[in-house]
XYZ file of C-alpha atoms in Angstrom:
560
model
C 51.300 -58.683 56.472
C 52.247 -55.205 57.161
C 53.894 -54.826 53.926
C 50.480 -55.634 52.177
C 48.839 -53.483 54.937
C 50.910 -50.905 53.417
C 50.432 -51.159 50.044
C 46.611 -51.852 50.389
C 46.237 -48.139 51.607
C 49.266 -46.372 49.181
C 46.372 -47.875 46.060
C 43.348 -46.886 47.633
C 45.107 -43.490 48.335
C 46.311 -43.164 44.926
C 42.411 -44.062 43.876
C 41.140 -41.386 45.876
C 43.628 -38.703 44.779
C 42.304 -39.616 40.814
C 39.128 -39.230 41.621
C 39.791 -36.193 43.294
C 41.726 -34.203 40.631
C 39.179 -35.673 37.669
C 36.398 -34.290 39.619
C 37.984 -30.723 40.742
C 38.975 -30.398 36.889
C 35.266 -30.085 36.154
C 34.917 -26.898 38.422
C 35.845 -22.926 38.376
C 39.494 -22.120 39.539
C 39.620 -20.174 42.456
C 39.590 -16.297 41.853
C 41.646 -15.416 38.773
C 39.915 -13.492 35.669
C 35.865 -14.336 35.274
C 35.659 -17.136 32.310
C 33.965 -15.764 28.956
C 35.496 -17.806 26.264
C 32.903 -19.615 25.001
C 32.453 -23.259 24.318
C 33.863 -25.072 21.011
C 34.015 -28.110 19.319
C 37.378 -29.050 18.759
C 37.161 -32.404 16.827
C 34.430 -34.949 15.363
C 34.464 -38.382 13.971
C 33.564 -38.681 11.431
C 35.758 -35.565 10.509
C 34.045 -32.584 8.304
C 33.830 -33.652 4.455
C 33.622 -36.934 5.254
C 32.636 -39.431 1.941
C 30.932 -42.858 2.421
C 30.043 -42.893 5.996
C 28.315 -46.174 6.904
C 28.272 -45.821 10.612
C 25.445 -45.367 13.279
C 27.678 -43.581 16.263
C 29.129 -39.894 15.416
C 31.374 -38.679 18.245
C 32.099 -34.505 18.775
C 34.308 -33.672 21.439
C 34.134 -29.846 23.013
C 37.057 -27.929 24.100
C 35.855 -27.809 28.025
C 33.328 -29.270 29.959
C 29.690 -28.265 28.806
C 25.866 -28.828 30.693
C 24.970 -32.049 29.134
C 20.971 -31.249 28.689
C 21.876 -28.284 26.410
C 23.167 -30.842 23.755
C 19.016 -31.411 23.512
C 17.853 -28.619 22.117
C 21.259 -28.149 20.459
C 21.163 -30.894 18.298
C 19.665 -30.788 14.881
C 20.614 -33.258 11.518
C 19.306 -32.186 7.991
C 17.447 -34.124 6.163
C 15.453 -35.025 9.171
C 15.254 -38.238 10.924
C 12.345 -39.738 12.495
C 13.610 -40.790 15.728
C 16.108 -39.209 17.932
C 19.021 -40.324 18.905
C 20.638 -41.419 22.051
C 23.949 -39.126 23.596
C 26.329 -40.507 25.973
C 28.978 -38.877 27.739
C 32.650 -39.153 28.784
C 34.483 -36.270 29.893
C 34.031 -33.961 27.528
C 33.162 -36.170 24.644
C 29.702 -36.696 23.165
C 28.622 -40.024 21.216
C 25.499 -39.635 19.333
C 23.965 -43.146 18.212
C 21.567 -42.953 15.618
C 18.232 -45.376 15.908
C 17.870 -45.287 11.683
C 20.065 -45.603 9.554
C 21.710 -42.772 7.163
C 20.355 -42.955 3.455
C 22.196 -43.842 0.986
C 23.972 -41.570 -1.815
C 22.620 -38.511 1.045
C 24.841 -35.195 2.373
C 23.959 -34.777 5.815
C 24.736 -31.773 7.692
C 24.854 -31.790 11.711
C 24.503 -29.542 13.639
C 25.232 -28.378 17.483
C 23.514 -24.763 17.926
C 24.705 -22.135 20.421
C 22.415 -23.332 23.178
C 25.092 -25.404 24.635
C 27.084 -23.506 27.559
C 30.254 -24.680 29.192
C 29.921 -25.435 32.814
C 32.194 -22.910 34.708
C 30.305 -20.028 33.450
C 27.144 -20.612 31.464
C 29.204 -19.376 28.645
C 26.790 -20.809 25.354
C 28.876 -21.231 21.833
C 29.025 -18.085 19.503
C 28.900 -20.375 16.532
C 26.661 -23.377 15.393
C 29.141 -26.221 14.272
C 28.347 -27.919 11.017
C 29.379 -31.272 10.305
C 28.803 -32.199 7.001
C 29.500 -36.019 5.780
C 27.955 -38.212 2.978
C 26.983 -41.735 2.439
C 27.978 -41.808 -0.828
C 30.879 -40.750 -2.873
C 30.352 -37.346 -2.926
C 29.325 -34.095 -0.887
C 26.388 -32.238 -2.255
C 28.261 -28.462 -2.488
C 25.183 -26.719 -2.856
C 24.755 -23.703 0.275
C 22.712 -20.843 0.750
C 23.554 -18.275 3.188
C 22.550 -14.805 4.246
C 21.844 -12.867 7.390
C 18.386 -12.311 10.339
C 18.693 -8.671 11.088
C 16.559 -8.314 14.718
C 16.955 -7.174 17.991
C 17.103 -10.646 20.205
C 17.589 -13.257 17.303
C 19.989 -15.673 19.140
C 18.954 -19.175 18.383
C 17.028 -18.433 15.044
C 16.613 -21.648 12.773
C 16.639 -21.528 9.440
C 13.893 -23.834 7.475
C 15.052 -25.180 4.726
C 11.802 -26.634 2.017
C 12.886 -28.460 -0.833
C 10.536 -28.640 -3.816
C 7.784 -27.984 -1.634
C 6.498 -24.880 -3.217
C 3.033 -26.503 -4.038
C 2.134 -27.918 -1.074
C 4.190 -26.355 1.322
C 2.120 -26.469 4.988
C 4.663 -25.041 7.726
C 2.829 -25.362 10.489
C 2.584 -29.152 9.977
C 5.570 -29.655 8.030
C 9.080 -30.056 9.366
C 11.850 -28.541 7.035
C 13.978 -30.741 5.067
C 17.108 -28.644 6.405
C 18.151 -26.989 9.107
C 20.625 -24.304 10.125
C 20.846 -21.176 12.803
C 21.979 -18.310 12.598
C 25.141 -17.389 14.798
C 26.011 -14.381 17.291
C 26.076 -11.900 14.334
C 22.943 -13.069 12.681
C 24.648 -14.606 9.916
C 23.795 -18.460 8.482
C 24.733 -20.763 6.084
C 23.252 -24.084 4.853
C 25.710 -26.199 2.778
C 25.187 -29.781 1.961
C 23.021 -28.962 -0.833
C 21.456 -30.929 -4.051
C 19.837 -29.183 -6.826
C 16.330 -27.855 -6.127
C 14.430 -25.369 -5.923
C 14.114 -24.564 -2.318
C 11.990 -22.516 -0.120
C 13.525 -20.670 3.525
C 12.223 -19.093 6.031
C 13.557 -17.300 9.488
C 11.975 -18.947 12.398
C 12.397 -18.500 15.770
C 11.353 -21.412 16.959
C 9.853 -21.006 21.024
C 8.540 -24.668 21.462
C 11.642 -26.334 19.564
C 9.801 -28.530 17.382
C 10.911 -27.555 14.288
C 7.079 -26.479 13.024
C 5.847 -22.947 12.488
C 3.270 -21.533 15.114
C 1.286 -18.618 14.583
C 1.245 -16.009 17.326
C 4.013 -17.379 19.488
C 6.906 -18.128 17.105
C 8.499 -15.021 15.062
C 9.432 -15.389 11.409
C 11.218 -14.321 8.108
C 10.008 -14.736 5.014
C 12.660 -14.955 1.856
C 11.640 -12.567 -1.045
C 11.845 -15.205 -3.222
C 12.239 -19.212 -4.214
C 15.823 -20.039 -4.449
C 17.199 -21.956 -7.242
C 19.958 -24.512 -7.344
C 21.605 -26.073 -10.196
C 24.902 -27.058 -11.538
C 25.313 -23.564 -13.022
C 24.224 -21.955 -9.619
C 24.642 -23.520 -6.830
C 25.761 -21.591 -4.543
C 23.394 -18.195 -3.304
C 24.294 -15.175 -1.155
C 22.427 -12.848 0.899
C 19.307 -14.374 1.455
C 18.182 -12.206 4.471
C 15.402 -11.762 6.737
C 13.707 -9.272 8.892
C 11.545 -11.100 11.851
C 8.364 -10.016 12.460
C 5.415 -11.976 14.812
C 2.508 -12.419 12.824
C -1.058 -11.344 14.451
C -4.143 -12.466 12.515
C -6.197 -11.811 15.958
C -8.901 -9.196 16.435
C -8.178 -6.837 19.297
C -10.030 -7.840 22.556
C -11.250 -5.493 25.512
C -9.462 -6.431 29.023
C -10.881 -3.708 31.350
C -13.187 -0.763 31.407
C -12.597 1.549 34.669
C -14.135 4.264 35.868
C -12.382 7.390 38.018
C -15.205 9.218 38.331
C -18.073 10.095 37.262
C -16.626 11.712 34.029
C -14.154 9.208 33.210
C -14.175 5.910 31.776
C -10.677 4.237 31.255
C -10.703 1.303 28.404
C -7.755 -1.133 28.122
C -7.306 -3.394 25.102
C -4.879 -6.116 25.296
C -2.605 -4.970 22.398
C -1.727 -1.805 20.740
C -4.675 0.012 18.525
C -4.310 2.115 15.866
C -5.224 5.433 17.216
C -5.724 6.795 13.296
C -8.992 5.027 13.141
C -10.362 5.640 17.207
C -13.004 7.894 17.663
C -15.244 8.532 20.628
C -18.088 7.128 17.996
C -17.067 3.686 18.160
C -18.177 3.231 22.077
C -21.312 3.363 23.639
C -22.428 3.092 27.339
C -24.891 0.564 27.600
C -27.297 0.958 31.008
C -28.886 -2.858 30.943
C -30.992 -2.001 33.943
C -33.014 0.555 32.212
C -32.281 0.170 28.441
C -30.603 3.282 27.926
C -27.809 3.876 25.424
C -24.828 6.716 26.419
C -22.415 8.836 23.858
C -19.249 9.242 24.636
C -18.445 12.973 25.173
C -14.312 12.743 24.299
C -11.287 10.360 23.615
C -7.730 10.981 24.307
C -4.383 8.952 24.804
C -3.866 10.908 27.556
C -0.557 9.727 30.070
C -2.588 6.028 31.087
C -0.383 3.194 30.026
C 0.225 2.263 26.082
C -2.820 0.444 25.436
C -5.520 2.411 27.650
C -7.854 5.228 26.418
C -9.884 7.810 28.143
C -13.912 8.156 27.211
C -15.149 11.581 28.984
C -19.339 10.975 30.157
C -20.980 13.963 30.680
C -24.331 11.885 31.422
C -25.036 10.718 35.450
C -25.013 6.812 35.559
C -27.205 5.721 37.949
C -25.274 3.703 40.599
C -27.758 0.847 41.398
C -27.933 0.094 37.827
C -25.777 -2.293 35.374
C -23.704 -0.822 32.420
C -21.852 -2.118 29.460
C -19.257 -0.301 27.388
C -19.579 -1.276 23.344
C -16.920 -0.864 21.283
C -17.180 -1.363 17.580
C -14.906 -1.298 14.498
C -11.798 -1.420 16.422
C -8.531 -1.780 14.755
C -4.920 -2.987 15.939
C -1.771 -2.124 14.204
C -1.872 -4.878 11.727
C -5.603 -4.216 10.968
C -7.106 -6.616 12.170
C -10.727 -5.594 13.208
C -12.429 -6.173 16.506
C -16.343 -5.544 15.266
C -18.009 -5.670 18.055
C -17.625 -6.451 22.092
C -18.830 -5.123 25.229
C -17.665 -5.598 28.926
C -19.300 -4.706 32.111
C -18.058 -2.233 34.321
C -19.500 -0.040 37.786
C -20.565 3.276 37.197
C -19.296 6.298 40.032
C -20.561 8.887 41.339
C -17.605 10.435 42.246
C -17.317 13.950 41.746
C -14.570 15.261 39.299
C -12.706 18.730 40.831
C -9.776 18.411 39.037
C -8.926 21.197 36.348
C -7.088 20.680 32.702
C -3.531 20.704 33.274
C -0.357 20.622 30.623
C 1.124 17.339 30.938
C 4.013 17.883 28.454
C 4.987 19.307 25.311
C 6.204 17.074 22.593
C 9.260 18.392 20.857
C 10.967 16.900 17.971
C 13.814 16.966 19.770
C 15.619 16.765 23.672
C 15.092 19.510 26.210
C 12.030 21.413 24.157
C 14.505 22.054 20.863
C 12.471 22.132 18.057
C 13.998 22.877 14.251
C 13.812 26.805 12.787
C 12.365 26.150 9.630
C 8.755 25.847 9.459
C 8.874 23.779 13.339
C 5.741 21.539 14.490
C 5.348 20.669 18.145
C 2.599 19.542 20.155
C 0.966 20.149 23.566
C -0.975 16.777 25.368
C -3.145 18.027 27.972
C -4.356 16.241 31.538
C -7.959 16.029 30.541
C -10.491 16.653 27.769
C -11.060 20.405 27.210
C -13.981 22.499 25.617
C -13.445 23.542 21.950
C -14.884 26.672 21.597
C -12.215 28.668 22.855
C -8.843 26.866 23.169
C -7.715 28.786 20.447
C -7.620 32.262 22.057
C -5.500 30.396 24.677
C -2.187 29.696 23.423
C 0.410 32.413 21.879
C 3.848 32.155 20.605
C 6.473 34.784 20.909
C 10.007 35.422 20.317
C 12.596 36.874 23.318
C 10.848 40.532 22.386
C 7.265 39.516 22.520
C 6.715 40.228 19.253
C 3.822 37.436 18.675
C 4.382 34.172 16.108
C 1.664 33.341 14.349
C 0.908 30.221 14.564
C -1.628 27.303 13.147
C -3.456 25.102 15.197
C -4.634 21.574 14.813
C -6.395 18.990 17.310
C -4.635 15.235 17.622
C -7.150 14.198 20.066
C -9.820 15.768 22.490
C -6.633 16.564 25.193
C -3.764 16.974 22.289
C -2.898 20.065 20.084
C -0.579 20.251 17.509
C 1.397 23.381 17.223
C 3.319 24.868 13.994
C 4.372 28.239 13.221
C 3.390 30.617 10.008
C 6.661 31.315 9.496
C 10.513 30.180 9.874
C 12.647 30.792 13.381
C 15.675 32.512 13.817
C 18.262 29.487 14.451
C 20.161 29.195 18.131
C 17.214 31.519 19.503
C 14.459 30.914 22.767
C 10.659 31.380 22.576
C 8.387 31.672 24.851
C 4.600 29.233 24.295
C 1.978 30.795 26.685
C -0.717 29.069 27.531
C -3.734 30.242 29.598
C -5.505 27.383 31.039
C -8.752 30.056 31.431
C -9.470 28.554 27.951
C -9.568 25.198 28.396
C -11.971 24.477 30.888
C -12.901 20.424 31.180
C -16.311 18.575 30.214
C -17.751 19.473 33.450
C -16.129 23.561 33.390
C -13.411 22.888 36.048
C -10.674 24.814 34.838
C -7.591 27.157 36.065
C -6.947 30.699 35.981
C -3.583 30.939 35.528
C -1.485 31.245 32.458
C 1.606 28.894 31.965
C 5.092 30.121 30.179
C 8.027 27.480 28.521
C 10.537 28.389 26.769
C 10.968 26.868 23.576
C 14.689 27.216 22.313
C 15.430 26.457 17.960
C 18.095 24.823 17.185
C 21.200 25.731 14.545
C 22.156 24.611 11.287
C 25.306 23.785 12.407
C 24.134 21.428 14.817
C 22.556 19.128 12.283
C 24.354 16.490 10.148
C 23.218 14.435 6.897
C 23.641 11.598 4.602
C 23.255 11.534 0.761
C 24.324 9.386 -1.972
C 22.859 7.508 -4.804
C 21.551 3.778 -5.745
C 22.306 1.745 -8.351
C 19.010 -0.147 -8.958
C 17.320 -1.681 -11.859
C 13.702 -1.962 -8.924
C 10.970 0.222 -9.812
C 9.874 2.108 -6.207
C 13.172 1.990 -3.709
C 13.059 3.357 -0.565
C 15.753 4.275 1.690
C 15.471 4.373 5.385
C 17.481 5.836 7.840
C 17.612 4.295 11.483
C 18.836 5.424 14.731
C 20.772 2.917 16.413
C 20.140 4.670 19.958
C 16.774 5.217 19.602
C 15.108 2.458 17.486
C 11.778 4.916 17.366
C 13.969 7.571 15.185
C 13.020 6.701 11.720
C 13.726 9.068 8.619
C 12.326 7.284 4.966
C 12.790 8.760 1.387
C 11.694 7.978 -1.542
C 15.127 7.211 -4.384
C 15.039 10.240 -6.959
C 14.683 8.874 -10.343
C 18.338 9.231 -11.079
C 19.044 7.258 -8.133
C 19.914 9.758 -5.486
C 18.723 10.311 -2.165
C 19.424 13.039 0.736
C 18.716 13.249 4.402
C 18.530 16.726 5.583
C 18.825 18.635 9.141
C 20.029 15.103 10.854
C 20.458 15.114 14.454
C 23.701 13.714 15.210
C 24.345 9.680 15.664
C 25.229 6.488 14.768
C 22.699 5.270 11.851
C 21.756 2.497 9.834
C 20.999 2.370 6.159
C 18.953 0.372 4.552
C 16.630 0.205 0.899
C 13.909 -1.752 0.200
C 11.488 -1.997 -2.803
C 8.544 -1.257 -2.055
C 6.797 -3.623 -4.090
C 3.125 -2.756 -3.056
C 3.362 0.602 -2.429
C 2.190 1.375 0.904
C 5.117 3.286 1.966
C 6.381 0.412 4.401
C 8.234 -1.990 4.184
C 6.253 -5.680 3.799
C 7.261 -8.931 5.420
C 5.311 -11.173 3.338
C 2.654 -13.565 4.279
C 2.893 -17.704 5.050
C -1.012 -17.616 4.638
C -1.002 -16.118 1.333
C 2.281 -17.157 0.332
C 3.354 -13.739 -0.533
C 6.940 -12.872 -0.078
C 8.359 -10.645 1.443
C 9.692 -7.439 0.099
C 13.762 -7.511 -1.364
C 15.788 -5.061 1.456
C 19.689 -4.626 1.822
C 21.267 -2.798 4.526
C 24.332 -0.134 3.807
C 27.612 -2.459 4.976
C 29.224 0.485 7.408
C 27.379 2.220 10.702
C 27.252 5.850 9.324
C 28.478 8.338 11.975
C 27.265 11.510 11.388
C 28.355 14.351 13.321
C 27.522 18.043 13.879
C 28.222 20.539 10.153
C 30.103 17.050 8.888
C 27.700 15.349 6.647
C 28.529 12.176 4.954
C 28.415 11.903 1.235
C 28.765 9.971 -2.271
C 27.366 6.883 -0.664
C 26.945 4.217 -3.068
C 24.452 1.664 -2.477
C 24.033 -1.291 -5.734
C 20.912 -2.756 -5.574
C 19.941 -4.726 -8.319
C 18.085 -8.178 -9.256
C-alpha cells in the first residue's frame, strides 16, 4: 500500500514538473540581453511550391511563441475567399481550416503579415511570409513587385485588380490579390496568371480590404500592368502614399483677444496664397450691420489659425457672425461660404508691434552672399505708410545696403538686398519700431539691431549629373533626409543634365519624376478620375554631400 502510496505521488510530481517547464518555456528568461529578434515562420504544410493541393487544413509553425490574436489581422489568402477560416493552436503551431474549398486549376498565395509579434517582447515579423501552392499541376509564375516609399508605411497592402479596368469600384470592391509591403517598403506578388492587372498602395486602417476615402492612405501605379507569356514578370512598380481630401475646409472657432483682434481657426491647413482679409466679414445680427476686416496675418497662433485686425467698436450686447468666403485648403478644395458666431470684446489693446523673428534661409540668422532674401514676421498688424523708412541694412562699417522690400502679409516683410554680400562677413538689420505703429497707433520707440552673418562658398556642397530619359518634362528633386521641409527641384536640361548649387551640407535623397501635367509637382493620380499617377524613381545611394566636396557624374536612366 505504501509502495503505491509512493508511486501515486512520484507521477503526479512528475505531472506537475511538465506542466511547469511547458508553461515557464512560454515566458522571458530572467535578465540576460533584451529580446529583438523578431518572429519567423520556420516551416508550413503544405510546403512553398506546392502542386495539386486538395486539402482544407494548412499548418505554419513560427520559430517562438507569438500573441495568437495577431494571426487575425495577419492573415490574408489571394484570390479571396468568402468566409474566414478557423485557427487553432498548439505550442507554437498554427492550423488554419478553410470553410470553402480551394478552386480548382488556382495558385494561391498566403500570406502572414508583420502584425504578428512574438510573446516575450512584442517583437512583430520584419517580413510577410508567402506561401504559394496550387490545386492544379502547375504554379502560376507570374509576380509583380516594387517598393511604398513613406514615412510610417508598416503594414501597407498591396491591391491587386485583375481585368477590372472597366469597372473597377475600390471602395466596394475587394482586390483579387493581396500582398504587404515589408520593413523596407519593398513587395512582391507572385502566383500570377496572365492579365492585365491594376495595383494600388493602400494602407488599409479598418482592415477590410476596401478603399476608404479620407481615413485610409493610398498609392496609385502610373500605369496598368501587363502579363503574358512573353512578360510575366514586372519590376519596380512603386508608390508614393498620399491621403486623399475631396472635403471643403470648415471653420472650428472664431476668438476674440480684444477689441482689435479676431482669431479664426479652420480645421485643416489653408492655402495662405489665396487668403485675403476680403474674404471675411463681421456680421452684427442684432443690428444688421456688416464689418471689413482691417488686416490678416499668420502671425505665431498655431498652424491653422489666422489673425483679422477690427478697427470698428462691436457693440457688446449685440450678436456677431464672422463670414468667410472662397476659402481654399491645400488640395483646393473650396469652402464657399460659412459663418460662425462668436462674442465681441471690449477689451482695450495696449500692446505695441514687436519683432517676433527673422526668417533666415538658414540656422543661427546665416543667410547666402549672393543676391540673399530673408524675412521679418512681426507681433501684430502694422500701418503701411511708413514701414519702409524703418528698416536699414548695413555692413560691419555702416556703410548702408540697399535693399528691396516686399509685404508677405499685413505683419510679414520680405527682405532682399540690391546687391551681392561679401562671403564669411556680419551685418547688422536695424529696425525702428517708431515706424510700425499697430491698427490702433500703439507702437515703440526704440530701434532694434541683429546681426545677420553670410555664409562662405566653401561651406556649401552640390550634386550634378545627367539623366538618361526618353520622358518629355523630368524633374529632379533633391530631399533632405533631416529635415523633410528642405526641398530643392530642377528642371532636366535638354541634354539631360542637372546641377544643384550652394547645397548646405547633408544626407539627401534623389529622386525624378515626369511631370506629366506640368504643374511643377509631382501628381499622385486620382481613384475618382482614374488618372494615374505620375512615373518617379528614386537615385539607389543616400548622397552625402559635404562642405567644398560636391558629388558628381551621377547617372540616373530613366526611360519607358
Amino acid at each position: 500500500m505504501a509502495r503505491k502510496q509512493q508511486i501515486k505521488y512520484l507521477v503526479i510530481y512528475a505531472v506537475l514538473s511538465f506542466l511547469f517547464l511547458s508553461c515557464a518555456n512560454q515566458m522571458s528568461p530572467p535578465g540576460g540581453d533584451k529580446d529583438i529578434i523578431p518572429p519567423t515562420i520556420i516551416s508550413s504544410y503544405p510546403e512553398n511550391g506546392t502542386t495539386f493541393f486538395n486539402e482544407n487544413e494548412i499548418e505554419l509553425t513560427f520559430s517562438e511563441y507569438v500573441n495568437k490574436r495577431d494571426i487575425n489581422d495577419a492573415f490574408f489568402i489571394s484570390p479571396l475567399m468568402e468566409k474566414t477560416p478557423e485557427f487553432s493552436w498548439t505550442n507554437t503551431t498554427v492550423e488554419i481550416s478553410f470553410k470553402e474549398k480551394f478552386k480548382e486549376n488556382t495558385t494561391y498565395n498566403l500570406i502572414i503579415g508583420t502584425e504578428v509579434s512574438d510573446v516575450n517582447n512584442n517583437n512583430k515579423m520584419s517580413d510577410p511570409f508567402i506561401l504559394t501552392f496550387s490545386t492544379g499541376n502547375k504554379i502560376d509564375s507570374g509576380k509583380i513587385s516594387g517598393k511604398v516609399f513613406a514615412d510610417k508605411a508598416d503594414g501597407t497592402l498591396i491591391f491587386a485588380y485583375l481585368n477590372k479596368s472597366d469597372t473597377l469600384n475600390i471602395y466596394k470592391t475587394k482586390p483579387d490579390y493581396v500582398s504587404q509591403i515589408n520593413k523596407k517598403g519593398e513587395y512582391t506578388i507572385g502566383g500570377l496568371g496572365n492579365g492585365n492587372y491594376e495595383l494600388f498602395a493602400v494602407k488599409d486602417e479598418f482592415k477590410d480590404l476596401l478603399y476608404n476615402k479620407g481615413d485610409d492612405k493610398i498609392g496609385i501605379a502610373n500605369n496598368y500592368i501587363i502579363l503574358s507569356d512573353s512578360s510575366n514578370k514586372v519590376d519596380n512598380i512603386n508608390f508614393f502614399l498620399t491621403k486623399e481630401d475631396t472635403l471643403a475646409p470648415t471653420l472650428q472657432a472664431a476668438t476674440m483677444t480684444d477689441k482689435n483682434h479676431l482669431i479664426v481657426e479652420f480645421n485643416e491647413p489653408i492655402d495662405s496664397t489665396k487668403l485675403a482679409k476680403e474674404n471675411f466679414t463681421i456680421v452684427d445680427s442684432t443690428k444688421n450691420i456688416l464689418y471689413n476686416l482691417k488686416s490678416l496675418y499668420k502671425g505665431n497662433p498655431r498652424k491653422n489659425e489666422y489673425v483679422l485686425g477690427v478697427l470698428d467698436s462691436l457693440n457688446i450686447e449685440n450678436d456677431f457672425y464672422l463670414i468667410a468666403k472662397n476659402i481654399y485648403d491645400k488640395k483646393q478644395n473650396k469652402l464657399f461660404e460659412e459663418s460662425i458666431n462668436f462674442t465681441p470684446s471690449d477689451k482695450v489693446d495696449t500692446t505695441a508691434v514687436k519683432i517676433s523673428r527673422i526668417i533666415a534661409p538658414l540656422t543661427n540668422n546665416m543667410i547666402y552672399y549672393l543676391s540673399p532674401t530673408f524675412s521679418i514676421s512681426f507681433s501684430d498688424a502694422f500701418n503701411k505708410s511708413v514701414y519702409n523708412k524703418g528698416i536699414n541694412f548695413y555692413d560691419s562699417d555702416s556703410n548702408t545696403i540697399p535693399i528691396q522690400l516686399t509685404l508677405l502679409d499685413d505683419a510679414s516683410i520680405e527682405i532682399k538686398t540690391e546687391q551681392d554680400l561679401k562671403p564669411k562677413k556680419t551685418y547688422k538689420l536695424s529696425v525702428n519700431l517708431n515706424y510700425f505703429p499697430d491698427l490702433t497707433n500703439n507702437k515703440l520707440d526704440t530701434v532694434i539691431v541683429n546681426k545677420i552673418n553670410t555664409i562662405s562658398s566653401n561651406e556649401f556642397s552640390g550634386a550634378s549629373g545627367i539623366v538618361k530619359t526618353n520622358y518629355a518634362n523630368v524633374k529632379i528633386v533633391l530631399n533632405s533626409v533631416e529635415n523633410k521641409n528642405k526641398i530643392e527641384q530642377r528642371k532636366i536640361n535638354p541634354d539631360g543634365k542637372f546641377e544643384f548649387e550652394r547645397v548646405m551640407p547633408g544626407n539627401y535623397l534623389l529622386w525624378i519624376f515626369e511631370d506629366s501635367d506640368s504643374n511643377n509637382h509631382y501628381s499622385f493620380g486620382n481613384v475618382d478620375s482614374n488618372k494615374f499617377a505620375e512615373t518617379f524613381k528614386f537615385y539607389p545611394d543616400t548622397l552625402d554631400l559635404r562642405p567644398r566636396w560636391p558629388i558628381g557624374d551621377i547617372e540616373i536612366d530613366f526611360n519607358k
